[in-house]
CSV table of C-alpha atoms in Angstrom, one decimal:
chain,number,residue,atom,x,y,z
A,8,UNK,CA,84.5,77.4,103.7
A,9,UNK,CA,84.7,80.5,101.1
A,10,UNK,CA,85.9,83.4,101.5
A,11,UNK,CA,85.8,86.5,99.5
A,12,UNK,CA,84.9,90.4,100.2
A,13,UNK,CA,82.9,90.7,97.4
A,14,UNK,CA,79.2,90.5,98.1
A,15,UNK,CA,79.4,87.4,94.7
A,16,UNK,CA,81.6,84.9,94.4
A,17,UNK,CA,82.4,84.0,90.6
A,18,UNK,CA,80.3,80.8,89.5
A,19,UNK,CA,78.5,80.5,91.9
A,20,UNK,CA,75.0,81.8,93.3
A,21,UNK,CA,74.1,82.8,97.0
A,22,UNK,CA,71.0,81.2,97.2
A,23,UNK,CA,70.4,81.7,101.6
A,24,UNK,CA,71.5,84.4,104.2
A,25,UNK,CA,72.1,83.1,107.4
A,26,UNK,CA,72.8,86.2,108.7
A,27,UNK,CA,76.4,88.1,109.8
A,28,UNK,CA,78.7,87.0,111.7
A,29,UNK,CA,81.3,88.4,113.1
A,30,UNK,CA,85.6,87.3,114.9
A,31,UNK,CA,88.1,89.5,117.0
A,32,UNK,CA,90.5,89.9,119.0
A,33,UNK,CA,93.2,91.6,120.7
A,34,UNK,CA,96.7,91.2,120.9
A,35,UNK,CA,100.5,92.2,122.1
A,36,UNK,CA,103.1,91.0,121.0
A,37,UNK,CA,105.5,90.3,123.8
A,38,UNK,CA,107.8,93.7,126.4
A,39,UNK,CA,110.5,92.2,124.3
A,40,UNK,CA,108.9,93.2,121.1
A,41,UNK,CA,107.8,96.3,121.7
A,42,UNK,CA,111.8,97.5,123.3
A,43,UNK,CA,112.3,96.1,120.2
A,44,UNK,CA,109.9,98.2,118.4
A,45,UNK,CA,111.5,100.9,119.8
A,46,UNK,CA,114.9,101.0,119.5
A,47,UNK,CA,113.7,100.3,115.5
A,48,UNK,CA,111.8,104.1,116.0
A,49,UNK,CA,115.5,105.1,115.7
A,50,UNK,CA,116.6,103.9,112.7
A,51,UNK,CA,114.3,102.5,110.5
A,52,UNK,CA,112.3,100.4,108.5
A,53,UNK,CA,109.9,97.7,109.2
A,54,UNK,CA,108.2,96.2,112.1
A,55,UNK,CA,107.8,93.3,111.9
A,56,UNK,CA,107.1,92.4,115.0
A,57,UNK,CA,103.7,94.8,115.1
A,58,UNK,CA,103.4,93.6,110.8
A,59,UNK,CA,102.9,89.4,112.6
A,60,UNK,CA,101.3,90.7,115.2
A,61,UNK,CA,98.0,92.3,112.0
A,62,UNK,CA,99.4,89.0,110.4
A,63,UNK,CA,98.4,86.5,113.2
A,64,UNK,CA,95.5,89.2,114.4
A,65,UNK,CA,93.6,89.2,111.6
A,66,UNK,CA,93.6,85.4,111.2
A,67,UNK,CA,92.3,84.9,114.7
A,68,UNK,CA,90.2,87.2,113.9
A,69,UNK,CA,88.9,86.0,110.7
A,70,UNK,CA,89.2,82.4,112.2
A,71,UNK,CA,86.7,82.7,115.1
A,72,UNK,CA,83.7,84.4,112.7
A,73,UNK,CA,84.5,81.0,110.4
A,74,UNK,CA,83.7,79.6,113.2
A,75,UNK,CA,80.5,81.2,113.8
A,76,UNK,CA,80.2,80.5,109.6
A,77,UNK,CA,79.8,77.3,110.1
A,78,UNK,CA,77.4,77.2,113.7
A,79,UNK,CA,75.1,78.2,111.3
A,80,UNK,CA,75.9,75.7,107.8
A,81,UNK,CA,76.5,78.9,105.8
A,82,UNK,CA,79.3,77.1,103.2
A,83,UNK,CA,80.6,81.2,102.4
A,84,UNK,CA,81.4,84.5,104.1
A,85,UNK,CA,80.8,87.1,101.7
A,86,UNK,CA,81.9,90.9,101.7
A,87,UNK,CA,83.6,90.9,104.2
A,88,UNK,CA,85.4,93.8,106.1
A,89,UNK,CA,87.8,94.2,108.8
A,90,UNK,CA,88.4,97.2,111.1
A,91,UNK,CA,90.4,98.2,114.0
A,92,UNK,CA,90.9,100.2,116.8
A,93,UNK,CA,93.3,101.4,119.5
A,94,UNK,CA,93.4,100.2,122.6
A,95,UNK,CA,96.2,101.0,124.4
A,96,UNK,CA,100.5,100.7,123.0
A,97,UNK,CA,101.5,98.3,121.0
A,98,UNK,CA,98.5,96.3,120.9
A,99,UNK,CA,95.4,96.1,118.2
A,100,UNK,CA,91.8,94.9,118.3
A,101,UNK,CA,91.2,93.4,114.6
A,102,UNK,CA,87.8,92.1,114.4
A,103,UNK,CA,86.7,90.5,110.4
A,104,UNK,CA,83.0,91.0,110.1
A,105,UNK,CA,81.2,89.1,107.3
A,106,UNK,CA,78.0,87.8,105.7
A,107,UNK,CA,77.3,84.2,106.2
A,108,UNK,CA,74.8,82.8,102.9
A,109,UNK,CA,75.0,79.5,101.8
A,110,UNK,CA,76.6,79.1,97.8
A,111,UNK,CA,76.2,77.0,95.3
B,60,UNK,CA,139.2,127.4,134.4
B,61,UNK,CA,140.4,124.4,132.2
B,62,UNK,CA,138.5,123.0,134.4
B,63,UNK,CA,135.6,125.2,132.9
B,64,UNK,CA,136.1,124.2,130.1
B,65,UNK,CA,136.5,121.2,130.5
B,66,UNK,CA,132.9,120.8,131.2
B,67,UNK,CA,131.2,123.5,129.3
B,68,UNK,CA,132.6,121.0,126.9
B,69,UNK,CA,131.1,117.9,128.0
B,70,UNK,CA,127.8,120.0,128.1
B,71,UNK,CA,127.8,121.2,124.5
B,72,UNK,CA,128.8,117.0,124.1
B,73,UNK,CA,125.6,115.7,126.6
B,74,UNK,CA,123.6,118.3,124.5
B,75,UNK,CA,124.7,119.2,121.0
B,76,UNK,CA,126.8,115.8,120.1
B,77,UNK,CA,125.1,113.3,121.5
B,78,UNK,CA,121.6,114.8,119.4
B,79,UNK,CA,123.4,114.5,116.5
B,80,UNK,CA,124.9,111.8,116.3
B,81,UNK,CA,121.2,110.4,116.8
B,82,UNK,CA,120.0,111.9,114.1
B,83,UNK,CA,123.0,111.6,111.9
B,84,UNK,CA,123.1,107.9,112.3
B,85,UNK,CA,118.9,107.6,112.3
B,86,UNK,CA,119.5,109.6,108.8
B,87,UNK,CA,121.7,107.0,107.6
B,88,UNK,CA,121.2,103.8,108.5
B,89,UNK,CA,116.6,105.0,107.7
B,90,UNK,CA,117.7,106.4,104.4
B,91,UNK,CA,120.3,103.5,103.1
B,92,UNK,CA,117.2,101.4,104.5
B,93,UNK,CA,114.9,103.2,103.0
B,94,UNK,CA,116.2,102.9,99.0
B,95,UNK,CA,117.3,99.5,99.7
B,96,UNK,CA,113.0,99.1,100.2
B,97,UNK,CA,112.3,101.4,97.2
B,98,UNK,CA,114.4,99.0,95.3
B,99,UNK,CA,113.2,95.7,96.6
B,100,UNK,CA,109.7,97.5,95.7
B,101,UNK,CA,109.9,98.5,92.4
B,102,UNK,CA,111.8,95.2,91.2
B,103,UNK,CA,108.4,92.9,92.7
B,104,UNK,CA,106.5,95.3,91.4
B,105,UNK,CA,107.2,95.0,88.2
B,106,UNK,CA,107.1,90.7,89.1
B,107,UNK,CA,103.7,91.0,89.9
B,108,UNK,CA,102.5,93.8,87.3
B,109,UNK,CA,100.2,91.4,85.6
B,110,UNK,CA,98.6,90.6,88.5
B,111,UNK,CA,95.5,93.0,87.5
B,112,UNK,CA,94.3,94.7,91.2
B,113,UNK,CA,91.3,96.2,91.3
B,114,UNK,CA,88.6,98.7,93.4
B,115,UNK,CA,85.2,97.7,91.5
B,116,UNK,CA,83.1,95.4,93.6
B,117,UNK,CA,82.5,93.7,90.3
B,118,UNK,CA,85.4,94.1,87.9
B,119,UNK,CA,84.3,93.1,84.1
B,120,UNK,CA,84.6,89.1,83.7
B,121,UNK,CA,83.9,88.1,87.4
B,122,UNK,CA,80.5,87.3,87.7
B,123,UNK,CA,81.8,84.3,85.1
B,124,UNK,CA,84.7,83.1,86.7
B,125,UNK,CA,85.4,80.3,87.6
B,126,UNK,CA,88.5,79.2,89.4
B,127,UNK,CA,90.1,80.0,92.7
B,128,UNK,CA,88.9,82.2,94.8
B,129,UNK,CA,89.2,83.8,98.0
B,130,UNK,CA,89.8,86.9,100.7
B,131,UNK,CA,93.7,87.5,100.1
B,132,UNK,CA,95.2,90.4,102.7
B,133,UNK,CA,98.9,92.0,103.2
B,134,UNK,CA,100.5,93.6,106.0
B,135,UNK,CA,102.6,96.7,106.1
B,136,UNK,CA,104.6,98.4,110.0
B,137,UNK,CA,106.9,100.8,108.7
B,138,UNK,CA,109.3,102.7,111.5
B,139,UNK,CA,110.1,106.6,111.2
B,140,UNK,CA,113.8,106.8,112.1
B,141,UNK,CA,115.5,109.8,115.0
B,142,UNK,CA,115.8,112.7,112.4
B,143,UNK,CA,112.6,111.9,109.8
B,144,UNK,CA,110.6,112.7,113.0
B,145,UNK,CA,112.3,115.4,113.6
B,146,UNK,CA,112.4,116.3,110.1
B,147,UNK,CA,108.5,116.0,110.8
B,148,UNK,CA,108.7,118.3,114.5
B,149,UNK,CA,110.7,120.6,111.8
B,150,UNK,CA,107.5,120.7,110.1
B,151,UNK,CA,104.7,120.3,112.1
B,152,UNK,CA,105.8,124.1,113.4
B,153,UNK,CA,105.3,125.8,110.1
B,154,UNK,CA,102.8,123.3,108.8
B,155,UNK,CA,102.4,121.7,104.7
B,156,UNK,CA,103.1,118.5,104.0
B,157,UNK,CA,105.7,116.0,105.2
B,158,UNK,CA,107.4,114.8,102.2
B,159,UNK,CA,109.4,111.7,103.9
B,160,UNK,CA,105.8,110.8,105.7
B,161,UNK,CA,104.2,110.8,102.4
B,162,UNK,CA,107.1,108.4,101.8
B,163,UNK,CA,107.2,106.3,104.9
B,164,UNK,CA,103.7,105.8,104.8
B,165,UNK,CA,103.7,105.6,100.8
B,166,UNK,CA,106.5,102.1,101.2
B,167,UNK,CA,104.1,100.3,104.3
B,168,UNK,CA,101.0,100.6,101.7
B,169,UNK,CA,103.0,99.4,98.5
B,170,UNK,CA,105.0,96.6,100.7
B,171,UNK,CA,101.4,95.2,102.1
B,172,UNK,CA,99.4,95.0,98.7
B,173,UNK,CA,102.6,93.6,97.1
B,174,UNK,CA,101.9,91.2,99.9
B,175,UNK,CA,98.8,91.0,98.8
B,176,UNK,CA,98.8,90.2,95.6
B,177,UNK,CA,102.2,87.8,95.9
B,178,UNK,CA,99.2,85.8,98.2
B,179,UNK,CA,97.0,85.5,95.6
B,180,UNK,CA,99.7,84.2,92.8
B,181,UNK,CA,99.9,82.1,95.0
B,182,UNK,CA,96.8,80.5,95.3
B,183,UNK,CA,97.0,80.9,91.8
B,184,UNK,CA,95.0,84.0,90.6
B,185,UNK,CA,96.3,86.0,88.8
B,186,UNK,CA,93.7,89.1,89.4
B,187,UNK,CA,92.6,90.9,92.7
B,188,UNK,CA,89.5,93.0,92.8
B,189,UNK,CA,88.0,94.9,95.5
B,190,UNK,CA,90.6,96.0,97.0
B,191,UNK,CA,90.2,97.8,100.8
B,192,UNK,CA,93.3,100.1,102.0
B,193,UNK,CA,92.4,99.8,106.1
B,194,UNK,CA,95.6,101.2,109.5
B,195,UNK,CA,95.7,100.5,113.1
B,196,UNK,CA,97.4,102.3,115.1
B,197,UNK,CA,98.9,100.5,117.3
B,198,UNK,CA,101.7,102.8,118.2
B,199,UNK,CA,98.4,104.1,120.5
B,200,UNK,CA,99.2,107.5,118.8
B,201,UNK,CA,94.8,107.8,119.9
B,202,UNK,CA,95.6,106.8,123.3
B,203,UNK,CA,95.5,109.1,126.2
B,204,UNK,CA,97.4,108.5,129.8
B,205,UNK,CA,100.7,107.5,130.8
B,206,UNK,CA,100.6,104.3,127.8
B,207,UNK,CA,101.0,107.0,125.5
B,208,UNK,CA,104.3,106.5,123.3
B,209,UNK,CA,106.5,108.4,121.3
B,210,UNK,CA,106.9,106.2,118.3
B,211,UNK,CA,105.5,107.0,114.6
B,212,UNK,CA,105.3,104.0,112.4
B,213,UNK,CA,102.6,104.0,109.1
B,214,UNK,CA,100.5,101.4,109.1
B,215,UNK,CA,98.7,99.6,106.0
B,216,UNK,CA,95.8,96.6,106.3
B,217,UNK,CA,95.3,96.3,102.4
B,218,UNK,CA,92.7,92.4,101.7
B,219,UNK,CA,90.4,92.5,98.4
B,220,UNK,CA,89.3,88.7,96.9
B,221,UNK,CA,92.5,87.2,94.5
B,222,UNK,CA,90.3,85.1,91.4
B,223,UNK,CA,91.2,83.8,88.4
B,224,UNK,CA,90.0,86.0,85.0
B,225,UNK,CA,88.7,83.2,82.7
B,226,UNK,CA,90.4,82.9,79.0
B,227,UNK,CA,90.4,85.4,76.4
């Protein structure tokens, strides 16, 4: 499965469009990480727990998007976009969407 | 008289001393880690400068390129410290640019961009095109109610398509 955020794939041509596919997830870190982040807010520095949260969310949303694309018989997803929304403190919704295509 | 002085000293220590210590520790640790982070950013940016990065959707040479091609992304969340938050509180009264927060967001974005480029290099690519920046509200600043916490952090999300430029 080729995943790109461009409309074309170099060296390949899109022969069929299978439609819009998307995947989303709302994730949170355990309360320990939230408390640690609160302390980190005193001295500054990277909030590794929240970076991880975003990486995991991105992976999860993409996995769900790819599953949809596979179900449609696509072998690539082009023009992938990510979107996030605010739900509550310490959590984030990540959504990945793109166009499932057959590329040769 | 002595008892009065003592209670005054305790009150002063609690209301002025404690916040001052917290601010100072925040400034010291925050400043040291910020300087260290920026040095690390500069060094890694230098090491990855030959990865051609653009937000063009179709950069020259992309259409006919062969080899690996994949979505890559990077993310970073950097916390503010008590000092930066306090300075911004003051700035918020008079208005104008908050240089401390501008610098904080710059750090988060450069870090995320570097992580994306590192992933591109791991895939054997030497270019990233169609770069997009995004953000997320983990601190819950856009939500209202009891769950809202006064946490300040810079969130940076970057994504792009890693590809290999054809040999010249």
